[in-house]
Structure formats: structure tokens, C-alpha cells
PDB file of C-alpha atoms in Angstrom:
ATOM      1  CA  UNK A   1     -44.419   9.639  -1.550  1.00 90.00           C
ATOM      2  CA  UNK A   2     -45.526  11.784  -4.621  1.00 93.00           C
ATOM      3  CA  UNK A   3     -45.873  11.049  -7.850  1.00 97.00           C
ATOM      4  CA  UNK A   4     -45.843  13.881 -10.983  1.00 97.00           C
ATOM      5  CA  UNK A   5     -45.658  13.628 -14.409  1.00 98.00           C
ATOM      6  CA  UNK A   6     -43.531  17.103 -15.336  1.00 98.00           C
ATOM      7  CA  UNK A   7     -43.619  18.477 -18.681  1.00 98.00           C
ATOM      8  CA  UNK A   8     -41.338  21.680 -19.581  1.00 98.00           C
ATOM      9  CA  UNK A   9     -40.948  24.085 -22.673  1.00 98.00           C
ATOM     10  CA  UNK A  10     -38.097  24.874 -24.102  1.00 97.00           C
ATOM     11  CA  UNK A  11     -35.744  26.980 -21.262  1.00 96.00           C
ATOM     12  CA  UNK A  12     -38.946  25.912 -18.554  1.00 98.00           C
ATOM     13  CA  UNK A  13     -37.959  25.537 -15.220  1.00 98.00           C
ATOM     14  CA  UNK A  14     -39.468  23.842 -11.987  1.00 98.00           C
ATOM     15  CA  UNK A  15     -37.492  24.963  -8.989  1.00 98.00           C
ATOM     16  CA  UNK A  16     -38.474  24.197  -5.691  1.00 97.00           C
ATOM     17  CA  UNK A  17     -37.119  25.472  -1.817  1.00 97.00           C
ATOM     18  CA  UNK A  18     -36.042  23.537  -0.034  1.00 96.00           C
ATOM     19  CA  UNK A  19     -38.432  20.599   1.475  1.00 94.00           C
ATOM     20  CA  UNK A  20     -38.451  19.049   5.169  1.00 92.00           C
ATOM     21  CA  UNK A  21     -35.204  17.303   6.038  1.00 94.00           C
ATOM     22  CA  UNK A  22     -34.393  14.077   4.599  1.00 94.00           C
ATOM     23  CA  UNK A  23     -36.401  14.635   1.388  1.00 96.00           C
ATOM     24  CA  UNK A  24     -35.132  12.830  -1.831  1.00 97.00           C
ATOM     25  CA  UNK A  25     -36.639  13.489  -5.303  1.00 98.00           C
ATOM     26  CA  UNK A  26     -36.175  10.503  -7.783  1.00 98.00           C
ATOM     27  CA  UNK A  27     -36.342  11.840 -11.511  1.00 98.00           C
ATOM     28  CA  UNK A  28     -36.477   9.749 -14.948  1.00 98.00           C
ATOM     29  CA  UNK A  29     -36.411  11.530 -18.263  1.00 98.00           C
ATOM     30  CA  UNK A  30     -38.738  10.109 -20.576  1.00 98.00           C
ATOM     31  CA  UNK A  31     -38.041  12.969 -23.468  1.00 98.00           C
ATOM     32  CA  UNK A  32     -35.860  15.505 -23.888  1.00 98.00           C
ATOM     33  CA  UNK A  33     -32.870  16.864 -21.890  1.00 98.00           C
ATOM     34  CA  UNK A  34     -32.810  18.635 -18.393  1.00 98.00           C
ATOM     35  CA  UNK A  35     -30.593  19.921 -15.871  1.00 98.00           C
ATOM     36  CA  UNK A  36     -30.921  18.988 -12.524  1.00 98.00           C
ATOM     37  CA  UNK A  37     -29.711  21.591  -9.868  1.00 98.00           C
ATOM     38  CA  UNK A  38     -29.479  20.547  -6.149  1.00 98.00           C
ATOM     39  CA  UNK A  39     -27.369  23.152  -3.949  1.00 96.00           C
ATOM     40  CA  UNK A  40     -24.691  23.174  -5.399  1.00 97.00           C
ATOM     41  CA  UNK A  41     -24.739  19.856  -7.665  1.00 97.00           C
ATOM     42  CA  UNK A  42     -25.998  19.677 -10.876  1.00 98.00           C
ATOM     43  CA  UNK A  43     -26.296  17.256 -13.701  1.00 98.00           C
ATOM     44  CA  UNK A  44     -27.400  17.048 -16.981  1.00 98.00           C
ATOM     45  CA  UNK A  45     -29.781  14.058 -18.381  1.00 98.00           C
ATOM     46  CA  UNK A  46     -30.984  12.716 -21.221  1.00 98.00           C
ATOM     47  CA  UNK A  47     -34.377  11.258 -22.022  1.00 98.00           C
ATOM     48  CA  UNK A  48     -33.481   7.380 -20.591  1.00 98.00           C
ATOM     49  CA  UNK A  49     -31.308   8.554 -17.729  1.00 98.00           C
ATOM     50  CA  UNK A  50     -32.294   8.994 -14.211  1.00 98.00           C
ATOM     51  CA  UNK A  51     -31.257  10.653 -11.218  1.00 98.00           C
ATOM     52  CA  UNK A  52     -31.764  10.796  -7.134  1.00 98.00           C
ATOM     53  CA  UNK A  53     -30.637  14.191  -5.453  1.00 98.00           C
ATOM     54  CA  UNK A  54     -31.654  16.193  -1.927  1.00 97.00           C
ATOM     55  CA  UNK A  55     -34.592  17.801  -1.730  1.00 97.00           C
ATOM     56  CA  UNK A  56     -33.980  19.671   1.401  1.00 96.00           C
ATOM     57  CA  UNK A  57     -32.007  22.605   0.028  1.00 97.00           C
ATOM     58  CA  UNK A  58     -33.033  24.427  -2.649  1.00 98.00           C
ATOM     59  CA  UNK A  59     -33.271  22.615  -6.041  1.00 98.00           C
ATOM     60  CA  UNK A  60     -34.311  22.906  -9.625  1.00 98.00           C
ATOM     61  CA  UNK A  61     -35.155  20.886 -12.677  1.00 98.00           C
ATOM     62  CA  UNK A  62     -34.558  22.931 -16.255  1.00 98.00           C
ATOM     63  CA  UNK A  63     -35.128  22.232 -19.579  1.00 98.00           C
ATOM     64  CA  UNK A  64     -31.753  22.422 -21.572  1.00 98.00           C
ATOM     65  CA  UNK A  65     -33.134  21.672 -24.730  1.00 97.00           C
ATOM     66  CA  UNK A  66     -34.764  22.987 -27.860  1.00 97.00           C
ATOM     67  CA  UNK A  67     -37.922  20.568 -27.709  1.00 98.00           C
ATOM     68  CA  UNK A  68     -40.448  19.409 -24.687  1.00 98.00           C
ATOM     69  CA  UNK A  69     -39.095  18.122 -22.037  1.00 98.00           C
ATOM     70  CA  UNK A  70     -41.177  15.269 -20.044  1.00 98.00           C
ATOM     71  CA  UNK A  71     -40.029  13.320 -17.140  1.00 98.00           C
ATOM     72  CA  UNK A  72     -41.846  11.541 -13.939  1.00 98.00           C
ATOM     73  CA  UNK A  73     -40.438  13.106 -10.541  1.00 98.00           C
ATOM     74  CA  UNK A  74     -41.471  11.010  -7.781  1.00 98.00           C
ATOM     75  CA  UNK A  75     -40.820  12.981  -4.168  1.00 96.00           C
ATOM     76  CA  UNK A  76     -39.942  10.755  -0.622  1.00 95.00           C
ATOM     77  CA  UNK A  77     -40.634  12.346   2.358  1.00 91.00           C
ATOM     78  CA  UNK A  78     -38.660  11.023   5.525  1.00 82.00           C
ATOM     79  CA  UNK A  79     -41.416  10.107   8.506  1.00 72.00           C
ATOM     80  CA  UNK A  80     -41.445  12.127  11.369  1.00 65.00           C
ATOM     81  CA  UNK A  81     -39.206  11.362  14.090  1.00 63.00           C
ATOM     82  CA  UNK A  82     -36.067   9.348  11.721  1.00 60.00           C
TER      83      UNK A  82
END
């Protein structure tokens, strides 16, 4: 497990490829808006929403909105072998 505290500009992105299989990223906005883009899904949060998604395709996290954005992403890797 990994724990980040993410801050964006306005029209910042974080995108990722994709991790090892069976990875989940857990994300709670704490200001702002964002977009969150997992292969083809995508959803758009507000600062006291949250959100699980994949993390084994490609994926993204994007600020939508015209101030900061700031949000903890916390990142759980499957163990070997399940």
C-alpha cells in the first residue's frame, strides 16, 4: 500500500500506465474537482467525494477545475501469487 498526498494546477494531470495486475487506487478529494479516467471509465468528483477504480490499465487523475486541486490517492498492490 501507498500513500500520496496529490496536489494539481488548474488543467494538471497525473496519469499513470498501467500497474501490476490486480492494482486498485482509492482516491478522496479534499479540494477542488477532478476527473478520474480508468480505461475507458471516467468520473468526475468533487472535493468530499471519493472513488475506487483499476489500476492495471492505463489511468489518469485531471484537474477539471479553475482552482488547486488536492486529494490523497492511496495505491493497493495485490501480493504475489493471488
Amino acid at each position: 500500500v501507498e500513500l500520496y498526498e496529490v496536489r494539481l494546477h488548474p488543467q494538471g494531470a497525473l496519469r499513470s500506465q498501467a500497474h501490476f495486475a490486480g492494482t486498485r487506487e482509492f482516491v478522496a478529494v479534499e479540494q477542488g474537482s477532478v476527473r478520474v479516467e480508468s480505461g475507458q471509465d471516467a468520473a468526475d468528483l468533487q472535493a468530499g467525494d471519493s472513488a475506487t477504480f483499476r489500476a492495471d490499465v492505463p489511468h489518469a487523475i485531471v484537474n477539471i477545475g479553475r482552482e488547486e486541486a488536492r486529494f490523497l490517492l492511496v495505491d493497493v498492490f495485490r501480493p504475489a501469487g493471488r
